[in-house]
PDB file of C-alpha atoms (C1' of nucleotides) in Angstrom:
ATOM      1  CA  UNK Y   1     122.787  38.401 133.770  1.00 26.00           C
ATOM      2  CA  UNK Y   2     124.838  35.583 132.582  1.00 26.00           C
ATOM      3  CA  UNK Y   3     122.872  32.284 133.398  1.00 27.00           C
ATOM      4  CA  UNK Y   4     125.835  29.891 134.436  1.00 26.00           C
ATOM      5  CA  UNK Y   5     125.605  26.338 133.582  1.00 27.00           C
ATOM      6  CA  UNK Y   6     125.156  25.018 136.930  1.00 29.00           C
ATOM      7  CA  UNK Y   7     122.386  24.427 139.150  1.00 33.00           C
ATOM      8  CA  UNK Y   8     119.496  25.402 136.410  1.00 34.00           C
ATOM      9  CA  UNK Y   9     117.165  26.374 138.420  1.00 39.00           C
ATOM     10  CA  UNK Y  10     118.598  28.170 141.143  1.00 39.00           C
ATOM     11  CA  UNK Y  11     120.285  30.926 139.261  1.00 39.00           C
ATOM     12  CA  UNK Y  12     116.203  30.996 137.996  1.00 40.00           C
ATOM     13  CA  UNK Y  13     115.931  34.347 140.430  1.00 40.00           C
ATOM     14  CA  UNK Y  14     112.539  34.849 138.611  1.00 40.00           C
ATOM     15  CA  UNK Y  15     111.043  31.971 139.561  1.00 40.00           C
ATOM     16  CA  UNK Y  16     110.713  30.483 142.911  1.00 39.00           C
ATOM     17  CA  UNK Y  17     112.765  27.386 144.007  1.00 40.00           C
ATOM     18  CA  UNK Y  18     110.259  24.550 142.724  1.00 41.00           C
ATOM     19  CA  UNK Y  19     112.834  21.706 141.539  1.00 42.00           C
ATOM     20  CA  UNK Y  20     110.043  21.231 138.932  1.00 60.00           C
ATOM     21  CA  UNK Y  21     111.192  24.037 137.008  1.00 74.00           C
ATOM     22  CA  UNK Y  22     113.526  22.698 134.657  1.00 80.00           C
ATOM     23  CA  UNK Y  23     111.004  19.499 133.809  1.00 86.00           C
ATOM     24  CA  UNK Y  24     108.248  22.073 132.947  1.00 85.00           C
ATOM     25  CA  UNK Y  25     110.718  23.908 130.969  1.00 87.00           C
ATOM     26  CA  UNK Y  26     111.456  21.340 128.920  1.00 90.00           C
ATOM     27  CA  UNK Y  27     108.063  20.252 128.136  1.00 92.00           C
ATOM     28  CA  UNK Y  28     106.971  23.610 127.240  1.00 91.00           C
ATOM     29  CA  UNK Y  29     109.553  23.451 124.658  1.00 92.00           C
ATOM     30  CA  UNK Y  30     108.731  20.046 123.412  1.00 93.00           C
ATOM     31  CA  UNK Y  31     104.988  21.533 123.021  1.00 93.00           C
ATOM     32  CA  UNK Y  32     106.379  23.720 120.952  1.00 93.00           C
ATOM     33  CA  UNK Y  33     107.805  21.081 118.719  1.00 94.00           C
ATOM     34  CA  UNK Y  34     105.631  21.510 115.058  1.00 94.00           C
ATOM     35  CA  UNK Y  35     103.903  18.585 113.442  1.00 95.00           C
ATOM     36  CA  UNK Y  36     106.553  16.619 111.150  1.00 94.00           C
ATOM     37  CA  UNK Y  37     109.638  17.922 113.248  1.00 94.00           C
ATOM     38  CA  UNK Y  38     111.818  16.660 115.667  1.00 95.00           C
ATOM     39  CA  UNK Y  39     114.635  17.797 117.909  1.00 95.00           C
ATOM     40  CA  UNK Y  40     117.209  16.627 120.591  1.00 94.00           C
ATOM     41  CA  UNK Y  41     117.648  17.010 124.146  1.00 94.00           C
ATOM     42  CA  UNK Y  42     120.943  18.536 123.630  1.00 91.00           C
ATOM     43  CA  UNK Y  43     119.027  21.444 122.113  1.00 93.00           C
ATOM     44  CA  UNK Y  44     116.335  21.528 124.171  1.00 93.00           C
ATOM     45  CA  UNK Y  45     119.010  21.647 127.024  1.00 89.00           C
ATOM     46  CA  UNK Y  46     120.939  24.415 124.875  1.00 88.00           C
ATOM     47  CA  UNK Y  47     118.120  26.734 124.689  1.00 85.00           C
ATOM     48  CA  UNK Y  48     117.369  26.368 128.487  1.00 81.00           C
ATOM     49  CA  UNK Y  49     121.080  27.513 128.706  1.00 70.00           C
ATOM     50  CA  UNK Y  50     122.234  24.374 130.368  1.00 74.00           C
ATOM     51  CA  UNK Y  51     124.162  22.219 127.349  1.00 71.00           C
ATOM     52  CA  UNK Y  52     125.322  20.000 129.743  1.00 74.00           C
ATOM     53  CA  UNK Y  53     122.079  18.963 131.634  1.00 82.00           C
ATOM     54  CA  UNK Y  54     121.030  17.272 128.422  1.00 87.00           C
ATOM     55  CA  UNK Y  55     120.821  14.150 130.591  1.00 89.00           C
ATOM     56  CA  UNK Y  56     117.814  15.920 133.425  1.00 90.00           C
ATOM     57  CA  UNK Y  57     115.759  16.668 129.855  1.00 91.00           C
ATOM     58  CA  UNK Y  58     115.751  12.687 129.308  1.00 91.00           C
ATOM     59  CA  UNK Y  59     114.754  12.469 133.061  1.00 90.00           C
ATOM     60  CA  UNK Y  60     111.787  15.185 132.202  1.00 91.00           C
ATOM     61  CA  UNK Y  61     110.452  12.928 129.316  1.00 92.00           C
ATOM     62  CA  UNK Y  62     110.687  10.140 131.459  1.00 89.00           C
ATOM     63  CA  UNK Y  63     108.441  11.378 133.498  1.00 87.00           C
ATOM     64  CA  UNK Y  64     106.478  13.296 130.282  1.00 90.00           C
ATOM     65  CA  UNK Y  65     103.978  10.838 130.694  1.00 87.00           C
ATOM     66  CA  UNK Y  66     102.369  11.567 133.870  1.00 85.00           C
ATOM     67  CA  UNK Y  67     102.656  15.214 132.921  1.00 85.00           C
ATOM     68  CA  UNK Y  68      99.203  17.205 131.249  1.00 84.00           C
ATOM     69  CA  UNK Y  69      98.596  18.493 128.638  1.00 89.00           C
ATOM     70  CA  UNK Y  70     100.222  16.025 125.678  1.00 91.00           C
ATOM     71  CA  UNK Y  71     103.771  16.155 125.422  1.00 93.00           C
ATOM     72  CA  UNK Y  72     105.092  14.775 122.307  1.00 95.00           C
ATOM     73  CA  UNK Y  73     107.661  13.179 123.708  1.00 95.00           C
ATOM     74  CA  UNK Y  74     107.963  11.137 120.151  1.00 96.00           C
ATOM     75  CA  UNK Y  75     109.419  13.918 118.574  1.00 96.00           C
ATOM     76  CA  UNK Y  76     112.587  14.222 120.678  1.00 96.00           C
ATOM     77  CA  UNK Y  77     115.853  12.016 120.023  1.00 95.00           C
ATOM     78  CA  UNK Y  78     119.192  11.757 120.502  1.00 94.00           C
ATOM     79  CA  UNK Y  79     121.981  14.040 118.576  1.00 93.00           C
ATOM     80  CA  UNK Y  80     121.871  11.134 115.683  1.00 93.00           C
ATOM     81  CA  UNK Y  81     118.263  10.997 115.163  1.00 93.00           C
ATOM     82  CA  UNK Y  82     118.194   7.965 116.931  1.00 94.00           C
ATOM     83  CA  UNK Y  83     115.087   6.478 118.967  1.00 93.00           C
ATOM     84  CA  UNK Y  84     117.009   6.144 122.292  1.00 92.00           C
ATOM     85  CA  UNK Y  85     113.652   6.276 124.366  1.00 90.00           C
ATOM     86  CA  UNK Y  86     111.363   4.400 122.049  1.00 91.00           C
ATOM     87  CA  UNK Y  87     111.293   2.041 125.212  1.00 91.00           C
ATOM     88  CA  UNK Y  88     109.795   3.720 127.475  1.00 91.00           C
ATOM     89  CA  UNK Y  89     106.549   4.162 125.834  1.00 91.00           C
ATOM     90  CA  UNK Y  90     103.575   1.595 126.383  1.00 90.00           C
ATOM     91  CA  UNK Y  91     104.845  -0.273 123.391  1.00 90.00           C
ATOM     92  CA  UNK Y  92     108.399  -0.497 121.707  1.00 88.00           C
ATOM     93  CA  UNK Y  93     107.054   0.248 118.178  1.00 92.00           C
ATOM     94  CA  UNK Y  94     104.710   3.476 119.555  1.00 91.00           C
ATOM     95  CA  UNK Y  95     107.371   5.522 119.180  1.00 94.00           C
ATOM     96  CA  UNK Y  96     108.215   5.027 115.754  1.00 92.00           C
ATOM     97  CA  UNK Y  97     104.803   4.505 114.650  1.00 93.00           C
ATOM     98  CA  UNK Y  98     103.724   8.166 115.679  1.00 94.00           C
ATOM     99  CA  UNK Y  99     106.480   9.908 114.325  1.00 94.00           C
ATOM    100  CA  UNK Y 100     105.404   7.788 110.850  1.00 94.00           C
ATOM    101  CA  UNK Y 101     102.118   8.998 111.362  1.00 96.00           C
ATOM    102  CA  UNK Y 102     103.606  12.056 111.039  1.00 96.00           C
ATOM    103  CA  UNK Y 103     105.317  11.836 107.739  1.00 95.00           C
ATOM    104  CA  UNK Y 104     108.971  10.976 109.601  1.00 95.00           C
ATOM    105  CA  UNK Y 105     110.518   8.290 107.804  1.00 92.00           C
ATOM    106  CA  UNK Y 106     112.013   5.939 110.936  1.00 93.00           C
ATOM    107  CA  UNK Y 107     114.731   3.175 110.134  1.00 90.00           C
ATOM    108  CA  UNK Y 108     116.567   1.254 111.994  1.00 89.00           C
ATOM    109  CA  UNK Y 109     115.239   3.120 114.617  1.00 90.00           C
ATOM    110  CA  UNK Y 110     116.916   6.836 113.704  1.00 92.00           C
ATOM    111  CA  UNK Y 111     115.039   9.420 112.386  1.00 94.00           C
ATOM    112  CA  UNK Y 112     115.598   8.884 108.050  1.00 93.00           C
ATOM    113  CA  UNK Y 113     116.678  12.791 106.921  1.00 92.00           C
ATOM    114  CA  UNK Y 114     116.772  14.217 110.456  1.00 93.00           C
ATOM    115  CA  UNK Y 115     119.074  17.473 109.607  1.00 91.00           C
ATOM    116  CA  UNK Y 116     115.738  18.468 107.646  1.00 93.00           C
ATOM    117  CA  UNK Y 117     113.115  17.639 110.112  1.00 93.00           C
ATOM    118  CA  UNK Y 118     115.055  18.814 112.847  1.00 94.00           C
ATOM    119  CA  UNK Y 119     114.085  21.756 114.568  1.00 93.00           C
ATOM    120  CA  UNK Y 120     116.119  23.872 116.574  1.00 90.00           C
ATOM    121  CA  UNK Y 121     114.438  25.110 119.582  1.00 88.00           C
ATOM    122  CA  UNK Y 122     116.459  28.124 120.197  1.00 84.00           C
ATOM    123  CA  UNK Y 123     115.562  29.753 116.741  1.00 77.00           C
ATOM    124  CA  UNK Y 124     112.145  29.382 116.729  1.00 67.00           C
ATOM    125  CA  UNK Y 125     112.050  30.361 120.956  1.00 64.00           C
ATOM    126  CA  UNK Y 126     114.429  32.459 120.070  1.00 56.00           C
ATOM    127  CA  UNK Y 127     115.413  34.320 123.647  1.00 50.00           C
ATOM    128  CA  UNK Y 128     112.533  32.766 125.148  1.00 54.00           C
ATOM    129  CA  UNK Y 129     113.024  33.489 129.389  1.00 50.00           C
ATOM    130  CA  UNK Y 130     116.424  33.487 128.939  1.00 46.00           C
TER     131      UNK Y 130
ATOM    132  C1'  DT F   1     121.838   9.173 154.311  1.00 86.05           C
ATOM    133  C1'  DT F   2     124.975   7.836 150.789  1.00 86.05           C
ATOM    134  C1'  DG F   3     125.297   5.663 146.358  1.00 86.05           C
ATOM    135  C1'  DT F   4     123.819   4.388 141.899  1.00 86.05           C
ATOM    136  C1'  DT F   5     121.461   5.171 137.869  1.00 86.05           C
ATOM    137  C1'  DG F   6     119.694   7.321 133.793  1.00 86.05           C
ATOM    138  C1'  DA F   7     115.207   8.525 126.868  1.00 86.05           C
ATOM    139  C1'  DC F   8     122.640  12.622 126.825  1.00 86.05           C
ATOM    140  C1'  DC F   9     126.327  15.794 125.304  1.00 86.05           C
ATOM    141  C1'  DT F  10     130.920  17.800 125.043  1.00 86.05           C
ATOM    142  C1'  DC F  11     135.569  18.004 125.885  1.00 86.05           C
ATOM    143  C1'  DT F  12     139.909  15.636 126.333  1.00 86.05           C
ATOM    144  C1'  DT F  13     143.353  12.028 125.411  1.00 86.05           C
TER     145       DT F  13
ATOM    146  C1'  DC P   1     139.993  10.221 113.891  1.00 86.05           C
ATOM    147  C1'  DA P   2     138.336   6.993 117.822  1.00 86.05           C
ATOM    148  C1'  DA P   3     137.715   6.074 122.446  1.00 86.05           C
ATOM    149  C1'  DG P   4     137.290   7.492 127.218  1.00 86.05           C
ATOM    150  C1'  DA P   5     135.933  10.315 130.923  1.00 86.05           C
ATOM    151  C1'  DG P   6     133.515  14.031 133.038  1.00 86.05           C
ATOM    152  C1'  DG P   7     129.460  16.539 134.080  1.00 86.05           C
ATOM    153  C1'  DC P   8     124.733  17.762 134.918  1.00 86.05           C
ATOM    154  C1'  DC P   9     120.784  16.892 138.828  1.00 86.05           C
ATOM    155  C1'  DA P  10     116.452  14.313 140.062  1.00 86.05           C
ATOM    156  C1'  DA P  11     114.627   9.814 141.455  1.00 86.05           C
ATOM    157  C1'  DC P  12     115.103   5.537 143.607  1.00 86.05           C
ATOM    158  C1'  DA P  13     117.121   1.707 146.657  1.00 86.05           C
TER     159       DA P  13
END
DNA sequence: TTGTTGACCTCTT
DNA sequence: CAAGAGGCCAACA
């Protein structure tokens, strides 16, 4: 059935109406995110069939804190490898010091070579509950 | 309850 | 090509 791009998780007929849904969706993907890679919540959006509620997966890391087990929420950025939430962790440099730790090469706060260490969601999930 | 605000992206002028 | 506007939906005031 053709997912539309509205109201993500009420077209969810497999799932019962928890507005969590969409948050746990997204950090099950970001789990997913390999050591050394990063991705964007555009694509994370894209592969929960919902380009346009790139915005809500911002909203799910925001609260990615509070939320058990890990979520790397270091490994996600913006479209242009840029750091965009690198203040919302306990401290302004945490951000970019774990995805150093990783072997990511941060300057200027974007991601240094991020069309190689980006990873695209939808072709390792693949058709992953869609 | 209505209104504003986001760790964004895409389409349209 | 650059700049602007729209859109998504949950949280908070």
């Amino acid at each position: 059935m053709p997912a539309k791009k509205t109201a993500i998780n009420k077209n969810r007929s497999d799932l019962p109406p928890t507005p969590y849904t969409f948050f746990e969706d997204v950090y099950a993907i970001v789990r997913l995110i390999p050591y050394g890679r990063v991705t964007s919540y555009g694509a994370i959006a894209a592969c929960l069939g919902a380009r346009s509620s790139a915005r809500m997966v911002g909203w799910a890391m925001n609260a990615s804190h509070t939320v058990l087990p890990y979520v790397p929420a270091h490994r996600v950025v913006n479209r242009d490898g840029i750091l965009s939430g690198k203040h919302h962790f306990s401290t302004p440099t945490e951000m970019e010091e774990l995805l150093r730790s990783e072997g990511i090469e941060v300057r200027d706060n974007q991601v240094v070579d991020f069309d190689q260490k980006f990873w695209d969601p939808a072709q390792e999930v693949g058709g992953w509950r869609l």
